[in-house]
Amino acid sequence: MKPNLQVEIGTMLMANPVTTASGTFGFGPEYTPYLDIERLGAITVKGTTLEPREGNPTPRLVETPSGILNSIGLQNPGVDYLIEHYAPYFRQLKTNVIVNIAGNTVEEYANLAAKLNSVPGIAALEVNISCPNVKKGGLAFGSDPVSAAEVTKAVRQATTLPVIIKLSPNVTDIAAIASAVEEAGADALSVINTLLGMAIDIRKRKPVLGNIMGGLSGPAVKPVAVRAVWQVYQRVKIPIIGMGGIMNAADALEFILAGATAVAVGTASFINPRAAIEVLEGIERYLVENNIDDIKELVGAAHG
Amino acid sequence: MSKVLDAKVLAVYQVAPETYYMELEAPEIARLAVPGQFVHVRCSDAQDPLLRRPLSIHMVSRPKGVLALLFRVIGQGTELLAKRQPGDTVNLLGPLGKGFTLPLPGSRVAVVAGGIGAAPLVFLVQELANMKCQITVYLGAKDKKSILCDGQFTQMDAEVVIATDDGSMGFKGNVIDLMERHMDWRKTAMTYVCGPKPMMQRVAALLAAADVPGEVSLEEHMGCGVGACLSCAVKIAHHGQITNKRACADGPVFPSWQVVWD
């Protein structure tokens, strides 16, 4: 018998627990030559702001041991463009589309949520309060429980879509922030965004990235991400989408066992464009091999 | 449509200081590729180095299903790639990107190559020669040992003029000085350029001043290679507006007059 892979993130039903991480998968069509994106439980698309953004200066990417540092700076065409040009495509997809939103102020987050609320084709909002690559907003909201809750509340009031708050690992107590946003009405949490880092070119004696600092992702951050999911799971009741360095099904299963209901594949897609599907297939195989009927039996199972 | 596949290494050898030639069995990519496109190459199966390396397609033999790369060893990834042996496999994603715009058959064209920038231009000259174009190649490098592909260009009936910084071969000076003396490129339907950024910038300025159309192949740090991550942003001016384009998916080839050089 085929195991049940279906999970729920708020009111969003996912046929399986695998999605993509925002900023690593474009708007979807970029990867359609390589995998059937409709087989994924959801796709999470590029971070969207009210106004179009040009992003940060180049170089925007540098490779580090088993990871990458990026400082894209939320380059995107703006929410109106997304509604006009991408939402019709999202509507045709037979999978959920999660739109990641980022604002400079609480009002901007609320405006974005309101604009996207009644757009057909959008299944949920992921609220980016943790981007390390933009000056205003971003991490400033995500590193303080009070302002994190404030953004969550404003978005919650502006939309009926499931609200997923994306948390930063660049804080002392991630569980405290998780708890604050749960109380403020979040339906789910994305754990984690990238870790703030930097690299220096010793030949030029200058920082490598145009924006000096960037967000670290890839296998290098996985232990930090698994720990964060573990801690957050102990504190909240809402579902967690685990992410951070998932390269294969074994990595994804670690997150699920730590407490993630769903997982997002990010940097891995750059190396293997089929990574998200391979993660899904590997999870399914693991369930069959271990006679597990339902993925939910594994969620948080490592906590005993 | 591009593919992800394991390609068998048929040959790999050093052709110049820190420069390697690699031949791979990849019929699908060889069949689909056009000059100016690239492949995203996995240099190791391990997680460090993590990312693929974008390498331009140097040559293809469609009948043999063979793809050739010419690359410089500049870091950990390319160093590992250079150590691959015949019989090994290399994972490729490609062909990727938009290639050069081909002129009308029989046109007069110029090709300007600096250092390893010659790599994608051999495939281009292959195609231009098939179209019976009259081709002049301006080939520059720091010294005689570093001049790449001159024999291949000559074999394809292109006129080759060489510049070396130290004068050990051809004209003493850089390829821009050479172009300033050799005026034939002013009469071309198109000039194709690939090389170090400052060189491409100066050639683009020459072309603009002479009102000659040109295309440049740009290089930027890439993540995904397929247009999703927006790492490889390049500033392109179009109809008076400057916007970020993706070197991987909107390029790597762009009209020389549209590039906003920093």
GROMACS .gro file of N, CA and C in nm, chain B residues 3 11 14 25 37 53 64 68 79-80 95 101 108 120 125 133 165 172 186 191-192 200 238 243 246 256 258:
model
   81
  307LYS      N    1   1.930   1.966  -2.075
  307LYS     CA    2   1.929   1.834  -2.011
  307LYS      C    3   2.024   1.831  -1.891
  315ALA      N    4   3.860   1.265  -2.355
  315ALA     CA    5   3.999   1.311  -2.354
  315ALA      C    6   4.009   1.431  -2.263
  318GLN      N    7   4.629   1.925  -2.109
  318GLN     CA    8   4.665   2.064  -2.094
  318GLN      C    9   4.709   2.120  -2.229
  329GLU      N   10   3.148   1.288  -2.416
  329GLU     CA   11   3.045   1.226  -2.499
  329GLU      C   12   2.910   1.273  -2.447
  341GLN      N   13   2.649   2.937  -2.610
  341GLN     CA   14   2.583   2.875  -2.493
  341GLN      C   15   2.688   2.811  -2.403
  357ARG      N   16   3.006   2.471  -1.220
  357ARG     CA   17   3.084   2.577  -1.283
  357ARG      C   18   3.032   2.599  -1.424
  368LYS      N   19   2.950   1.304  -3.420
  368LYS     CA   20   3.013   1.215  -3.321
  368LYS      C   21   2.946   1.225  -3.184
  372ALA      N   22   3.318   1.972  -2.661
  372ALA     CA   23   3.450   2.002  -2.605
  372ALA      C   24   3.444   2.128  -2.520
  383GLU      N   25   4.011   2.292  -1.081
  383GLU     CA   26   4.128   2.208  -1.055
  383GLU      C   27   4.086   2.061  -1.051
  384LEU      N   28   3.975   2.033  -0.983
  384LEU     CA   29   3.923   1.896  -0.977
  384LEU      C   30   3.881   1.848  -1.115
  399PRO      N   31   2.237   2.236  -2.293
  399PRO     CA   32   2.303   2.366  -2.306
  399PRO      C   33   2.219   2.476  -2.244
  405THR      N   34   2.409   3.591  -3.205
  405THR     CA   35   2.319   3.608  -3.319
  405THR      C   36   2.401   3.586  -3.445
  412ARG      N   37   3.071   3.949  -4.381
  412ARG     CA   38   3.204   3.972  -4.325
  412ARG      C   39   3.187   3.996  -4.175
  424PRO      N   40   3.465   3.001  -2.634
  424PRO     CA   41   3.336   2.987  -2.704
  424PRO      C   42   3.342   3.031  -2.850
  429VAL      N   43   3.308   3.033  -3.469
  429VAL     CA   44   3.378   3.039  -3.599
  429VAL      C   45   3.347   2.913  -3.681
  437CYS      N   46   3.107   3.269  -4.416
  437CYS     CA   47   3.136   3.408  -4.380
  437CYS      C   48   3.285   3.437  -4.399
  469ASP      N   49   5.099   4.076  -2.521
  469ASP     CA   50   5.144   4.189  -2.439
  469ASP      C   51   5.296   4.205  -2.446
  476LYS      N   52   5.297   4.353  -3.084
  476LYS     CA   53   5.324   4.375  -2.941
  476LYS      C   54   5.225   4.477  -2.885
  490ARG      N   55   3.583   4.748  -3.910
  490ARG     CA   56   3.484   4.855  -3.929
  490ARG      C   57   3.384   4.824  -4.041
  495THR      N   58   3.056   4.209  -3.494
  495THR     CA   59   3.181   4.177  -3.426
  495THR      C   60   3.146   4.103  -3.297
  496TYR      N   61   3.208   3.990  -3.279
  496TYR     CA   62   3.179   3.907  -3.161
  496TYR      C   63   3.297   3.912  -3.066
  504MET      N   64   3.663   4.373  -2.298
  504MET     CA   65   3.533   4.377  -2.366
  504MET      C   66   3.475   4.518  -2.362
  542HIS      N   67   1.822   4.940  -2.222
  542HIS     CA   68   1.735   4.911  -2.336
  542HIS      C   69   1.627   5.018  -2.341
  547THR      N   70   1.810   4.793  -1.671
  547THR     CA   71   1.750   4.688  -1.588
  547THR      C   72   1.852   4.576  -1.565
  550ARG      N   73   1.971   3.855  -1.640
  550ARG     CA   74   2.044   3.741  -1.586
  550ARG      C   75   2.145   3.692  -1.690
  560SER      N   76   2.668   4.455  -2.761
  560SER     CA   77   2.778   4.527  -2.694
  560SER      C   78   2.736   4.668  -2.651
  562GLN      N   79   2.451   4.763  -2.541
  562GLN     CA   80   2.351   4.766  -2.434
  562GLN      C   81   2.410   4.742  -2.295
   0.00000   0.00000   0.00000
